Coordinates of N, CA, C and O and ligand atoms in Angstrom, one line a residue:
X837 N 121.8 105.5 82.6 CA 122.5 106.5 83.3 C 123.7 106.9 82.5 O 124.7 106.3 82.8
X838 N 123.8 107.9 81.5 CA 124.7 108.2 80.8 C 125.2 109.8 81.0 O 124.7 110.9 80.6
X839 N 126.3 109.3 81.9 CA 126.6 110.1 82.5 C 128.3 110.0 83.4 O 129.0 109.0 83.4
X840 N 128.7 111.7 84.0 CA 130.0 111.4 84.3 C 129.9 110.7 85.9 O 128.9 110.4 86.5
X841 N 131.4 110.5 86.3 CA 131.0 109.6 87.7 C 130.3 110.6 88.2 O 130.2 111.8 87.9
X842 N 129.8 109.9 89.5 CA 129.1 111.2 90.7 C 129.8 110.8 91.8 O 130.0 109.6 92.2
X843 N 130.3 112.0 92.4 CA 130.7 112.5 93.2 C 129.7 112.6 95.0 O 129.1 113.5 95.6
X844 N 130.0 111.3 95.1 CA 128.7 112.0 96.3 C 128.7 111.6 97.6 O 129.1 110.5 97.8
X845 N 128.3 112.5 98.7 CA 128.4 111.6 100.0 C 127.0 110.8 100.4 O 125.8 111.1 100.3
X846 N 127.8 109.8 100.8 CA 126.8 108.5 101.0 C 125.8 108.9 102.0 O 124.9 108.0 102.1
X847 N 125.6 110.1 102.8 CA 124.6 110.8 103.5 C 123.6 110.8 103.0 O 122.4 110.4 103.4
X848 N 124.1 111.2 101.7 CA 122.6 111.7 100.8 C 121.9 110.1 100.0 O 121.1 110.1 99.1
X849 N 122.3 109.2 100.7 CA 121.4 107.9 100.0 C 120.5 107.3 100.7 O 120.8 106.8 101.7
X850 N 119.2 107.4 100.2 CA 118.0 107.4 100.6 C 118.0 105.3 100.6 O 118.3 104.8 99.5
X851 N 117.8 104.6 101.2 CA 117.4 103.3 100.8 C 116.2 102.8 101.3 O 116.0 102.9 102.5
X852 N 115.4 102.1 100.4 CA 114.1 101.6 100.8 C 113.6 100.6 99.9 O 114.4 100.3 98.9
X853 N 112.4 99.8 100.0 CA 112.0 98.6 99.3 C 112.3 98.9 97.7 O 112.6 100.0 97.3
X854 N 112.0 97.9 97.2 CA 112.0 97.6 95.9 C 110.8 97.9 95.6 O 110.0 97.2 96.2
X855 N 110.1 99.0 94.5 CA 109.0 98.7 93.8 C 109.2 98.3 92.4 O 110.3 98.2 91.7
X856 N 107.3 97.7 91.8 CA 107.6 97.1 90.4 C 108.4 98.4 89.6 O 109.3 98.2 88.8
X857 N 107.9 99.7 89.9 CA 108.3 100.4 89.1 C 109.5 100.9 89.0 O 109.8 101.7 88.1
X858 N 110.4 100.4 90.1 CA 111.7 100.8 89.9 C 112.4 100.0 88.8 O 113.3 100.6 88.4
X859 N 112.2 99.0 88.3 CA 112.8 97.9 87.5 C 113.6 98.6 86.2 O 114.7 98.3 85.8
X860 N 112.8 99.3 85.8 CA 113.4 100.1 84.6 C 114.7 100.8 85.1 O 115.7 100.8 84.4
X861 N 114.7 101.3 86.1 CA 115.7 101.9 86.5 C 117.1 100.9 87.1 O 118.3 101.1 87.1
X862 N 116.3 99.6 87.7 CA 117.6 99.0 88.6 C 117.9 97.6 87.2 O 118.7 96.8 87.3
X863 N 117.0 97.7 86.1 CA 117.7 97.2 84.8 C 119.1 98.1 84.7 O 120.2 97.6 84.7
X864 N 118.9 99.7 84.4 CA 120.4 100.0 83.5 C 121.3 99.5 84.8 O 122.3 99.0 84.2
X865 N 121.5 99.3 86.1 CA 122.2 99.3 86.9 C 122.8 97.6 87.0 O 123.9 97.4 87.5
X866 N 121.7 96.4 86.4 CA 121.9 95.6 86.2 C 122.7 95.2 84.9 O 123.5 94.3 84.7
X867 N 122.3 96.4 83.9 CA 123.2 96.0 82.6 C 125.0 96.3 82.6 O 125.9 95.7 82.2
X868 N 124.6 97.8 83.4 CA 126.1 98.2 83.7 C 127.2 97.2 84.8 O 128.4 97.4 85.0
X869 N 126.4 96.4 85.2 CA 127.0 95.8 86.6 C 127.4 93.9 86.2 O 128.3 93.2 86.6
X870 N 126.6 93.5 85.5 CA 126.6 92.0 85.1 C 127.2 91.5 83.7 O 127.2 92.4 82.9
X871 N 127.4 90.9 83.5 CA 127.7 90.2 82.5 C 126.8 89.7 81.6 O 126.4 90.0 80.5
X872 N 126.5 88.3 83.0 CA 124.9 87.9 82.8 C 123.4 88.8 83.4 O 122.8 88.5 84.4
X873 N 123.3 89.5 82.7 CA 122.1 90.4 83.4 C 120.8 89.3 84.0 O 120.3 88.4 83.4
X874 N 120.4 89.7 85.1 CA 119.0 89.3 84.8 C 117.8 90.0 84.2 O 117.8 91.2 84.0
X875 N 116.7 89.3 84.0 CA 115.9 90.3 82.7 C 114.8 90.8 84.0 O 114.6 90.2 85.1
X876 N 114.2 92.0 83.4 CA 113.4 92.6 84.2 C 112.0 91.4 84.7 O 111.1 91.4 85.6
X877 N 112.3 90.8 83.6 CA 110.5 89.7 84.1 C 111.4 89.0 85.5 O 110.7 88.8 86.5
X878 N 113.1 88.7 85.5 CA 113.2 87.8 86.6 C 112.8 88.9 88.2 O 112.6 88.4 89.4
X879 N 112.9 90.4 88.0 CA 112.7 91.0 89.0 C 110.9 90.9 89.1 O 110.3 90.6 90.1
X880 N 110.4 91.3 87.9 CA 109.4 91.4 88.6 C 108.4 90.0 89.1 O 107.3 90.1 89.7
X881 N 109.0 89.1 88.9 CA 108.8 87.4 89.7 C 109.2 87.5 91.0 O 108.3 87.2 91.8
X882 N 110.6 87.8 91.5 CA 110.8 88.3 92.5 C 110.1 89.1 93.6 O 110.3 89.0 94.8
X883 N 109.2 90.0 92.8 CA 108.8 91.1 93.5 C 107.2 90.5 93.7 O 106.7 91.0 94.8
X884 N 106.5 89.9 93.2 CA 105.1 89.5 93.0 C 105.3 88.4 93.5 O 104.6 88.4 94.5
X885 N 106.1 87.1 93.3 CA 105.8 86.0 93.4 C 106.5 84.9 94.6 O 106.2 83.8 95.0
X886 N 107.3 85.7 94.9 CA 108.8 84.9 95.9 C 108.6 86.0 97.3 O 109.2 87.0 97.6
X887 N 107.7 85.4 97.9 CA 107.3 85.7 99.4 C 108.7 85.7 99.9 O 108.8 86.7 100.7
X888 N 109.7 84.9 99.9 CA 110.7 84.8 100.5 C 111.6 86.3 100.2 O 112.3 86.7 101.2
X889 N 111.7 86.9 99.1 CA 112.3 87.7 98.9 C 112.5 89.0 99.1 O 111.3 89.4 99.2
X890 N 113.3 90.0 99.2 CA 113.4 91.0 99.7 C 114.4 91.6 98.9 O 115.5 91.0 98.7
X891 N 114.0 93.2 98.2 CA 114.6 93.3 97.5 C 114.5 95.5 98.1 O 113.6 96.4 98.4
X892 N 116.3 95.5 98.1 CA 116.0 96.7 98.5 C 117.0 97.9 97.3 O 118.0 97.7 96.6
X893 N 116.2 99.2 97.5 CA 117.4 100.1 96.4 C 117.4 101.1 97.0 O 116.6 101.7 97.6
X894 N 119.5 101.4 96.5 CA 119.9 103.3 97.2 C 119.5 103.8 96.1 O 119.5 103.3 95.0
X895 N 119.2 105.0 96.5 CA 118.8 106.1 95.8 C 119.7 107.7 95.8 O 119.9 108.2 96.9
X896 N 120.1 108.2 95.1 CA 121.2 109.2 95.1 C 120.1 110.6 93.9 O 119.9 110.7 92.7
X897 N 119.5 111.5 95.1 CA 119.0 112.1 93.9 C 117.6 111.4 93.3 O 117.3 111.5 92.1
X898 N 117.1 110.8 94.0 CA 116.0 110.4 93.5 C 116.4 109.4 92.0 O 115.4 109.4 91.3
X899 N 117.3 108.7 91.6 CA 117.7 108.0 90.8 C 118.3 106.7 91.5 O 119.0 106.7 92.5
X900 N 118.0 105.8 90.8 CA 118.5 104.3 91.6 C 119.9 104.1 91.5 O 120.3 104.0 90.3
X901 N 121.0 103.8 92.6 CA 122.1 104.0 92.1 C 122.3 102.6 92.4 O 123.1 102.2 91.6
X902 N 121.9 101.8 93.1 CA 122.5 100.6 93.4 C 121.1 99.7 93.7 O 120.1 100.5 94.0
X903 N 120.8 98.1 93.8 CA 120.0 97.5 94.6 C 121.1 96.4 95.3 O 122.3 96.4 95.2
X904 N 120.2 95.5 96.0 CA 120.3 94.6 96.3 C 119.5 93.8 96.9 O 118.6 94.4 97.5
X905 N 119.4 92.6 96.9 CA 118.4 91.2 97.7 C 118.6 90.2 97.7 O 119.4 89.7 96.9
X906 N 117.8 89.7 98.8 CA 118.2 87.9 99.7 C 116.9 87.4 99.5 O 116.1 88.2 98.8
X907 N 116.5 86.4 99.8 CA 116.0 85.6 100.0 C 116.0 85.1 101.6 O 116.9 84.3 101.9
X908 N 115.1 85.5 102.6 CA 115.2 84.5 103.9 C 114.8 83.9 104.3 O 113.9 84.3 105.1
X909 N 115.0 82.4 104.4 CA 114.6 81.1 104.8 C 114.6 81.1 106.7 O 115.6 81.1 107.4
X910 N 113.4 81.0 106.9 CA 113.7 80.8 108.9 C 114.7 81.6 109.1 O 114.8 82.8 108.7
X911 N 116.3 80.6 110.0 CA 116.6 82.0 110.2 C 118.5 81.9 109.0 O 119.7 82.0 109.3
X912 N 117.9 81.7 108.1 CA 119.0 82.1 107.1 C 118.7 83.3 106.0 O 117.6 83.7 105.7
X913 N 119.6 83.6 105.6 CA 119.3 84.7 104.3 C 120.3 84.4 103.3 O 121.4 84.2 103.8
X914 N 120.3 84.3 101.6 CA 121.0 83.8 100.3 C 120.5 85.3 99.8 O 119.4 85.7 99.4
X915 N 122.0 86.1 99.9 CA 122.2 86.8 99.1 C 122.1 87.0 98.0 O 123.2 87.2 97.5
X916 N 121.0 87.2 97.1 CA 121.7 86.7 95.7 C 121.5 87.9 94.9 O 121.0 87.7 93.8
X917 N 122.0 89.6 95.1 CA 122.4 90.1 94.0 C 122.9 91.4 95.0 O 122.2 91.6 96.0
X918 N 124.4 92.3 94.6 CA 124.1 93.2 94.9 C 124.8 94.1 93.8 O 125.5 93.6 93.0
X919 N 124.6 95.3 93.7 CA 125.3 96.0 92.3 C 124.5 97.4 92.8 O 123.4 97.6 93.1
X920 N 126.2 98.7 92.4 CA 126.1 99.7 92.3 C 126.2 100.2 91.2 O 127.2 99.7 90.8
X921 N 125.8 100.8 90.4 CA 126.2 101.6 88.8 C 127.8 102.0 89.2 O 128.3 102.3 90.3
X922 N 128.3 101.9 88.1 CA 129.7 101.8 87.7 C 130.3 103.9 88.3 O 131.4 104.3 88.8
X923 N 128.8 104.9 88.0 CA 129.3 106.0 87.8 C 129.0 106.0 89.5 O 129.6 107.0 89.8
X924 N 128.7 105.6 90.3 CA 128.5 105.5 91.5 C 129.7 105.2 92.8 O 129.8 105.8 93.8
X925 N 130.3 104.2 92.4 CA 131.1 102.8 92.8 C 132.5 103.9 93.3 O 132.8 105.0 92.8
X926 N 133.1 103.1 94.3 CA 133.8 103.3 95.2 C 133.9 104.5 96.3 O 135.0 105.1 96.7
X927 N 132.4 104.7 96.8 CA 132.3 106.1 97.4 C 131.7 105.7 98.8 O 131.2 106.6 99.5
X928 N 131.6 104.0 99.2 CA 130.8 103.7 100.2 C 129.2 103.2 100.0 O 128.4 102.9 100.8
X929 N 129.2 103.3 98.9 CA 127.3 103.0 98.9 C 126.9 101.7 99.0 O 125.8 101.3 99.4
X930 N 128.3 100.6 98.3 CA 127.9 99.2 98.4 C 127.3 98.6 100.1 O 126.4 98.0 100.6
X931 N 128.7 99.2 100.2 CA 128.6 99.4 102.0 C 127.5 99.5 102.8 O 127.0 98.6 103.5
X932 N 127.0 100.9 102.5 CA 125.8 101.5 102.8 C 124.8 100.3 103.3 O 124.4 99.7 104.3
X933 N 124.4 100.3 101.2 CA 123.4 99.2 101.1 C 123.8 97.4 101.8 O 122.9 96.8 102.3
X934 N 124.9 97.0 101.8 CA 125.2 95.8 102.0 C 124.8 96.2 103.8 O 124.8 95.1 104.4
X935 N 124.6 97.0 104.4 CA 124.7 97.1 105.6 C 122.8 97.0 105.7 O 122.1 96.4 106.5
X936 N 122.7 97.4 105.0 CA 120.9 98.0 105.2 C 120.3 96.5 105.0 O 119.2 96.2 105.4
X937 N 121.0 95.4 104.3 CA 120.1 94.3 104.1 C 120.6 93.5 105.0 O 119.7 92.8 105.5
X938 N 121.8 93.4 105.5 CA 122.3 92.7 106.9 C 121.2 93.2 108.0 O 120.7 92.4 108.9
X939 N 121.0 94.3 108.0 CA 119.9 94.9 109.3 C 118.4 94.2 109.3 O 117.7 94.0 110.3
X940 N 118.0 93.9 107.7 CA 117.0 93.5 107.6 C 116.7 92.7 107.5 O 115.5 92.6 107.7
X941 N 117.6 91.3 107.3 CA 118.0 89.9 107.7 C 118.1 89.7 109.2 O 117.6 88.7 109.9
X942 N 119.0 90.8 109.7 CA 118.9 90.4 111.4 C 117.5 91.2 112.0 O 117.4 91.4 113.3
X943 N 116.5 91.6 111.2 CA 115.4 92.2 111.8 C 114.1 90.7 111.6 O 113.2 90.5 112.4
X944 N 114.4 90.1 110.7 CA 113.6 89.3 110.4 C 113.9 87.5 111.3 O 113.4 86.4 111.1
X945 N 115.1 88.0 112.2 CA 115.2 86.8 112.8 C 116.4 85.9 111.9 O 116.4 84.7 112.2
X946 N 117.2 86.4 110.9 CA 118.2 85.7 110.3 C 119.8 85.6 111.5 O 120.2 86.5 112.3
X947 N 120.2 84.7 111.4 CA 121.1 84.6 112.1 C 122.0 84.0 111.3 O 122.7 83.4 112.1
X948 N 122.5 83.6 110.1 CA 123.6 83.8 109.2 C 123.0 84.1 107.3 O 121.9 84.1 106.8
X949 N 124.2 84.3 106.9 CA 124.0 84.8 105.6 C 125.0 84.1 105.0 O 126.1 84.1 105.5
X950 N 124.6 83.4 103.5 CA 125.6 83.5 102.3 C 125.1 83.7 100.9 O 123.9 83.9 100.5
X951 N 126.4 83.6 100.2 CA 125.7 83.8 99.0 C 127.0 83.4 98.2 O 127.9 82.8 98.7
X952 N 127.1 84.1 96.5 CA 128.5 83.0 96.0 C 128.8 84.0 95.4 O 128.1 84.9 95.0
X953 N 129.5 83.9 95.3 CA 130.4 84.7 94.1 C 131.6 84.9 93.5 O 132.5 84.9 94.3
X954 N 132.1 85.0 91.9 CA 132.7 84.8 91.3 C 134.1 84.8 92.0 O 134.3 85.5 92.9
X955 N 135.0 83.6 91.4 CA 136.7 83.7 92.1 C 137.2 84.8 92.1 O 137.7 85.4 93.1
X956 N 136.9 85.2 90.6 CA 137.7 86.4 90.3 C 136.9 88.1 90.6 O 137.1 89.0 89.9
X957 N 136.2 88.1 91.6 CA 135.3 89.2 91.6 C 136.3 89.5 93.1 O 135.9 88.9 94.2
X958 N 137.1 90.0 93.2 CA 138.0 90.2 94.3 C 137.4 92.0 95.1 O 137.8 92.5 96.2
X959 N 136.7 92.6 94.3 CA 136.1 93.4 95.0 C 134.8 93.5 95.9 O 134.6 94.2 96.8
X960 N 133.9 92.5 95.4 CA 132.9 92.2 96.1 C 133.5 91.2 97.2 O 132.8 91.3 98.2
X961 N 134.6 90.1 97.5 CA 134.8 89.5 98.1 C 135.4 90.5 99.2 O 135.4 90.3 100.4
X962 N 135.9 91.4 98.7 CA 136.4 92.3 100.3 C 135.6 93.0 100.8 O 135.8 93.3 102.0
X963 N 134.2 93.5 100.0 CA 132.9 94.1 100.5 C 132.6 92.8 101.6 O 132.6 93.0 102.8
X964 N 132.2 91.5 101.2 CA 131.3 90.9 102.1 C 132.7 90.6 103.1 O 132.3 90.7 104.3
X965 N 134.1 90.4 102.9 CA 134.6 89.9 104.4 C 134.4 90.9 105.6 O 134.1 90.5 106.7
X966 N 134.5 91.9 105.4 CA 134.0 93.5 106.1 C 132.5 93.2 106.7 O 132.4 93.9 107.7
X967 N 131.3 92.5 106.6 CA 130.5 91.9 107.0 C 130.5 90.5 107.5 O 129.5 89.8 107.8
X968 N 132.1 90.1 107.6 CA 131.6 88.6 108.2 C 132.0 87.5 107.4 O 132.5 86.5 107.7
X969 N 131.6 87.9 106.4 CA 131.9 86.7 105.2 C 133.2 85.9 105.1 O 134.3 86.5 104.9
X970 N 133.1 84.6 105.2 CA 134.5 83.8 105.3 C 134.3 82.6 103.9 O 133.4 81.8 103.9
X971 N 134.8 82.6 103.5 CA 134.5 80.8 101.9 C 134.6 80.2 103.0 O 135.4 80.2 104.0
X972 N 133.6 79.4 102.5 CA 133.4 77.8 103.3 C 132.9 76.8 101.6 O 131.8 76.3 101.4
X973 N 133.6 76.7 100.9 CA 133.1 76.0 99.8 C 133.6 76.2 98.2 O 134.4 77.2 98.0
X974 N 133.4 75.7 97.2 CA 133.4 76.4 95.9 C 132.3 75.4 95.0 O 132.2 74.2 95.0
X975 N 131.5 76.5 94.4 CA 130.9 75.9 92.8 C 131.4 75.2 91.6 O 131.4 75.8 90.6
X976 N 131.8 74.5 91.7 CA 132.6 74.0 90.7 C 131.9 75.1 88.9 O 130.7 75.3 88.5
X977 N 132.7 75.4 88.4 CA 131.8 75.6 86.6 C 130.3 76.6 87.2 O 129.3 76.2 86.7
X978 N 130.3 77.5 88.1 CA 128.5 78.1 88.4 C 127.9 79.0 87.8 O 126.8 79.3 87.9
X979 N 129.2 79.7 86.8 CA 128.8 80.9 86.2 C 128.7 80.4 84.6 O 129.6 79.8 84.1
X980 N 127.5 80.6 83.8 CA 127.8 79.7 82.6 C 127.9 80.5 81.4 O 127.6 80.1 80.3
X981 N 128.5 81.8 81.7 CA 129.3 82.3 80.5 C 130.4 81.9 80.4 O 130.7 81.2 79.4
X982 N 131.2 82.2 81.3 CA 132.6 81.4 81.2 C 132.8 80.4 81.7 O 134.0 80.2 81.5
X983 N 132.1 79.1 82.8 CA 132.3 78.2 83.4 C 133.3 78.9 85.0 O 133.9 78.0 85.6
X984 N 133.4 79.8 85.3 CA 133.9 80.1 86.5 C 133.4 79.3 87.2 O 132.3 78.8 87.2
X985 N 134.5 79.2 88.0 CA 133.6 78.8 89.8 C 133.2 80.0 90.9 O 133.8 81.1 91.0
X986 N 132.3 79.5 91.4 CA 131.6 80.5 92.6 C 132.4 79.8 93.9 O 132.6 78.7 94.2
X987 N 132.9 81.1 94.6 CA 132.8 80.8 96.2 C 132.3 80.9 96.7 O 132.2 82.1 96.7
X988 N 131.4 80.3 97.8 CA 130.8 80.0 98.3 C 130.8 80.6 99.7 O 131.6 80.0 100.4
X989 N 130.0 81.9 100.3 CA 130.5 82.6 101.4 C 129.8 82.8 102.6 O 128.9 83.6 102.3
X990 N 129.8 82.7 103.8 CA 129.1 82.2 104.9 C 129.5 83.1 105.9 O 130.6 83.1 106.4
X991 N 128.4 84.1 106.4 CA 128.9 85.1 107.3 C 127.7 84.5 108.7 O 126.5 84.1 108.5
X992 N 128.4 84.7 109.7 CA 127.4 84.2 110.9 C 127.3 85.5 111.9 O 128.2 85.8 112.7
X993 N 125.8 86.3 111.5 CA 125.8 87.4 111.8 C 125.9 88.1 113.3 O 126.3 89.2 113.7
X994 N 125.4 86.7 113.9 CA 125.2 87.0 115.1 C 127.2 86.8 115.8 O 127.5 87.2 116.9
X995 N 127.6 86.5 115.4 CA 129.2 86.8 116.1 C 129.8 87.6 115.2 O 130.9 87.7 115.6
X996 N 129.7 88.4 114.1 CA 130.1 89.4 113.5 C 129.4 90.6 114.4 O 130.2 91.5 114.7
X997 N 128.4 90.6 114.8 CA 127.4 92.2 115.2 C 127.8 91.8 116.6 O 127.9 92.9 117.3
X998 N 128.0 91.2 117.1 CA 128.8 91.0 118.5 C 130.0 91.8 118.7 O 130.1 92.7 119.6
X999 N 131.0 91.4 117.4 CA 132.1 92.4 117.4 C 132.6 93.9 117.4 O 133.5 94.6 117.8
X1000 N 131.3 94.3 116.6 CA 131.2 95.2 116.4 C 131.2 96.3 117.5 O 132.0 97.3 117.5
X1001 N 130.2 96.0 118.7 CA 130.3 96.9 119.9 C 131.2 96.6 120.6 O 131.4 97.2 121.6
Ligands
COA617 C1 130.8 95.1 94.6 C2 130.1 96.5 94.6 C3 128.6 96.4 94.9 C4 130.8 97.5 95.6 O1 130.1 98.7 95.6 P1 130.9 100.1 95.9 O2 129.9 101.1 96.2 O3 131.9 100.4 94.9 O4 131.7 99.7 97.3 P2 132.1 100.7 98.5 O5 132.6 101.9 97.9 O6 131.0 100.7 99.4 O7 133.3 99.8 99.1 C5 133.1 98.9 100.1 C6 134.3 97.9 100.2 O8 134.3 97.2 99.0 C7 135.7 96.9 98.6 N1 136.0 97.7 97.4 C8 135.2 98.6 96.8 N2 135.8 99.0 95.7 C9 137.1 98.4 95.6 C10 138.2 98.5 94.7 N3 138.1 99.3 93.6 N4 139.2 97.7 95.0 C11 139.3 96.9 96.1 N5 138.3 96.8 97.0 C12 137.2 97.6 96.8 C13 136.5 97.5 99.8 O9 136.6 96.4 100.8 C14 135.6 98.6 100.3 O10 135.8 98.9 101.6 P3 137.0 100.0 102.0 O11 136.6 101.2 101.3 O12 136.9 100.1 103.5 O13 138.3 99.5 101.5 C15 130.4 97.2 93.2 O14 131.7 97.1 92.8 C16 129.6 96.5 92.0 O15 128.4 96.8 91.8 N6 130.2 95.6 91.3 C17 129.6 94.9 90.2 C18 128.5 93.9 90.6 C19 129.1 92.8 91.5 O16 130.1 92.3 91.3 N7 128.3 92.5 92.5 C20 128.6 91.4 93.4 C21 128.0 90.1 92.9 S1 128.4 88.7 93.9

């Protein structure tokens, strides 16, 4: 996606499952977004092979602007990726999307969620407290480019969506 930011209202984002054929697309979003990227073979494992998984992407324009997916065990769900493209980012879509996979977790009978993430990623930690999310923990060394530690974050959906109304 080489390109200037976009300007856009979060109206216009289409979100729906993950296909194999999006991968090409939710790669640049992965390259622009990670450090450690994962490689397109780990999505399409994901997508073919891990029953447990669930993997969803916004769409802005028919272009992939962001994904994200859990994994849901009975009634838990492990977060484990979410990322908007950089030309995207700070207009509500994380939101958007982080809201669309909470619904789909609590559609499937999930009744809490976590997942980890970096100390120093202080913007994704204020996206998930906005859903609930509180550290209950740390990874010691979890990230193995730089040995960061992960925090460890634990949202209990069912007394967050409580509050809400
Ligand atoms: C984390 C990420 C998905 C947020 O997406 P986004 O579309 O930019 O986020 P939104 O515009 O929906 O903002 C939602 C909330 O995130 C937080 N946030 C977003 N951008 C922020 C910024 N620049 N500074 C501080 N907080 C910010 C705020 O709490 C915001 O809510 P608010 O607008 O009410 O203050 C995005 O920054 C991203 O892809 N980062 C790289 C990948 C990553 O770190 N993923 C998490 C891995 S654990």
């Amino acid at each position: 996606m080489e390109q200037a930011k976009q300007s856009v209202s979060s109206d216009m984002a289409v979100i729906r499952q993950m296909r194999i054929q999006d991968i090409p697309q939710v790669m640049n979003v992965e390259h622009a977004s990670f450090t450690v990227p994962w490689t397109s073979e780990a999505f399409t494992n994901e997508l073919n092979n891990n029953r447990f998984a669930c993997y969803l992407v916004l769409e802005m324009d028919r272009r992939i602007a962001g994904y994200a997916g859990m994994w849901t065990i009975v009634d838990e769900a492990h977060v484990t990726n979410i990322a908007i493209h950089p030309d995207y980012r700070g207009q509500g879509l994380g939101e958007k999307l982080l809201a669309a996979l909470v619904k789909q977790a609590m559609s499937l009978g999930t009744q809490k969620m976590t997942l980890e993430v970096r100390e120093s990623n202080e913007i994704a930690q204020r996206l998930y407290r906005k859903f609930g999310f509180e550290p209950a923990g740390v990874r010691k060394g979890y990230y193995t480019d730089n040995q960061e530690d992960a925090v460890i974050m634990w949202s209990d959906l069912l007394k967050w969506s409580a509050h809400l109304s």
